[in-house]
PDB file of C-alpha atoms in Angstrom:
ATOM      1  CA  UNK A  28       0.000   0.000   0.000  1.00  0.00           C
ATOM      2  CA  UNK A  29       1.480   3.381  -0.975  1.00  0.00           C
ATOM      3  CA  UNK A  30       2.154   5.872   1.786  1.00  0.00           C
ATOM      4  CA  UNK A  31      -0.061   8.912   2.208  1.00  0.00           C
ATOM      5  CA  UNK A  32       0.432  12.175   0.365  1.00  0.00           C
ATOM      6  CA  UNK A  33       1.123  14.987   2.812  1.00  0.00           C
ATOM      7  CA  UNK A  34       0.460  18.585   1.790  1.00  0.00           C
ATOM      8  CA  UNK A  35       2.453  21.160   3.723  1.00  0.00           C
ATOM      9  CA  UNK A  36       1.322  24.767   3.457  1.00  0.00           C
ATOM     10  CA  UNK A  37       4.123  26.985   4.666  1.00  0.00           C
ATOM     11  CA  UNK A  38       4.918  30.471   3.385  1.00  0.00           C
ATOM     12  CA  UNK A  39       8.593  30.294   4.369  1.00  0.00           C
ATOM     13  CA  UNK A  40       9.232  26.750   3.159  1.00  0.00           C
ATOM     14  CA  UNK A  41      11.172  25.808   6.298  1.00  0.00           C
ATOM     15  CA  UNK A  42       8.492  23.458   7.618  1.00  0.00           C
ATOM     16  CA  UNK A  43       8.059  21.770   4.242  1.00  0.00           C
ATOM     17  CA  UNK A  44      11.777  21.168   3.898  1.00  0.00           C
ATOM     18  CA  UNK A  45      12.085  19.720   7.404  1.00  0.00           C
ATOM     19  CA  UNK A  46       9.069  17.472   6.900  1.00  0.00           C
ATOM     20  CA  UNK A  47      10.332  16.263   3.532  1.00  0.00           C
ATOM     21  CA  UNK A  48      13.656  15.242   5.075  1.00  0.00           C
ATOM     22  CA  UNK A  49      11.830  13.085   7.622  1.00  0.00           C
ATOM     23  CA  UNK A  50       8.834  11.797   5.675  1.00  0.00           C
ATOM     24  CA  UNK A  51      10.183  11.127   2.186  1.00  0.00           C
ATOM     25  CA  UNK A  52      12.610   8.380   3.294  1.00  0.00           C
ATOM     26  CA  UNK A  53       9.600   6.688   4.903  1.00  0.00           C
ATOM     27  CA  UNK A  54       7.807   6.662   1.554  1.00  0.00           C
ATOM     28  CA  UNK A  55       5.421   9.575   2.069  1.00  0.00           C
ATOM     29  CA  UNK A  56       4.696  11.850  -0.850  1.00  0.00           C
ATOM     30  CA  UNK A  57       5.277  15.503  -0.020  1.00  0.00           C
ATOM     31  CA  UNK A  58       3.380  18.350  -1.642  1.00  0.00           C
ATOM     32  CA  UNK A  59       4.583  21.818  -0.680  1.00  0.00           C
ATOM     33  CA  UNK A  60       2.660  25.028  -1.198  1.00  0.00           C
ATOM     34  CA  UNK A  61       3.797  28.500  -0.217  1.00  0.00           C
ATOM     35  CA  UNK A  62       0.523  30.314  -0.867  1.00  0.00           C
ATOM     36  CA  UNK A  63      -3.209  29.800  -0.582  1.00  0.00           C
ATOM     37  CA  UNK A  64      -3.599  29.884  -4.356  1.00  0.00           C
ATOM     38  CA  UNK A  65      -1.007  27.170  -4.901  1.00  0.00           C
ATOM     39  CA  UNK A  66      -2.460  25.084  -2.065  1.00  0.00           C
ATOM     40  CA  UNK A  67      -5.947  25.323  -3.573  1.00  0.00           C
ATOM     41  CA  UNK A  68      -4.693  24.154  -6.997  1.00  0.00           C
ATOM     42  CA  UNK A  69      -2.675  21.304  -5.498  1.00  0.00           C
ATOM     43  CA  UNK A  70      -5.539  20.210  -3.276  1.00  0.00           C
ATOM     44  CA  UNK A  71      -7.867  19.886  -6.254  1.00  0.00           C
ATOM     45  CA  UNK A  72      -5.308  18.022  -8.359  1.00  0.00           C
ATOM     46  CA  UNK A  73      -3.599  15.806  -5.802  1.00  0.00           C
ATOM     47  CA  UNK A  74      -6.160  15.098  -3.041  1.00  0.00           C
ATOM     48  CA  UNK A  75      -3.648  14.641  -0.180  1.00  0.00           C
ATOM     49  CA  UNK A  76      -4.596  12.493   2.787  1.00  0.00           C
ATOM     50  CA  UNK A  77      -2.858  14.776   5.306  1.00  0.00           C
ATOM     51  CA  UNK A  78      -2.682  18.578   5.350  1.00  0.00           C
ATOM     52  CA  UNK A  79      -0.276  20.484   7.593  1.00  0.00           C
ATOM     53  CA  UNK A  80      -0.806  24.248   7.496  1.00  0.00           C
ATOM     54  CA  UNK A  81       1.214  27.009   9.080  1.00  0.00           C
ATOM     55  CA  UNK A  82      -1.364  29.118  10.897  1.00  0.00           C
ATOM     56  CA  UNK A  83       0.299  32.274   9.594  1.00  0.00           C
ATOM     57  CA  UNK A  84      -0.400  31.087   6.016  1.00  0.00           C
ATOM     58  CA  UNK A  85      -4.147  31.308   6.456  1.00  0.00           C
ATOM     59  CA  UNK A  86      -6.487  32.942   8.924  1.00  0.00           C
ATOM     60  CA  UNK A  87      -8.598  29.788   8.855  1.00  0.00           C
ATOM     61  CA  UNK A  88      -6.276  26.836   8.102  1.00  0.00           C
ATOM     62  CA  UNK A  89      -9.252  24.475   8.337  1.00  0.00           C
ATOM     63  CA  UNK A  90     -10.297  25.895   4.967  1.00  0.00           C
ATOM     64  CA  UNK A  91      -8.201  23.207   3.276  1.00  0.00           C
ATOM     65  CA  UNK A  92      -9.743  20.430   5.339  1.00  0.00           C
ATOM     66  CA  UNK A  93     -13.214  21.639   4.383  1.00  0.00           C
ATOM     67  CA  UNK A  94     -12.204  21.802   0.714  1.00  0.00           C
ATOM     68  CA  UNK A  95     -10.751  18.295   0.804  1.00  0.00           C
ATOM     69  CA  UNK A  96     -14.101  16.862   1.865  1.00  0.00           C
ATOM     70  CA  UNK A  97     -16.179  18.444  -0.891  1.00  0.00           C
TER      71      UNK A  97
END
């Protein structure tokens, strides 16, 4: 069974890079977005199983969770 796709929404990129270093060797797919617009496009195209959002990237980071379930 393939590992989950993890979307990381992080304006600075630091969190995404750190997560990729840990998760990719374990077989997880990493999707990194540095803006809401990019995250919205990636969410529609990739349908990640896990979303990690920097709270400074979005006033309501649960927006992506709500979108994923539509």
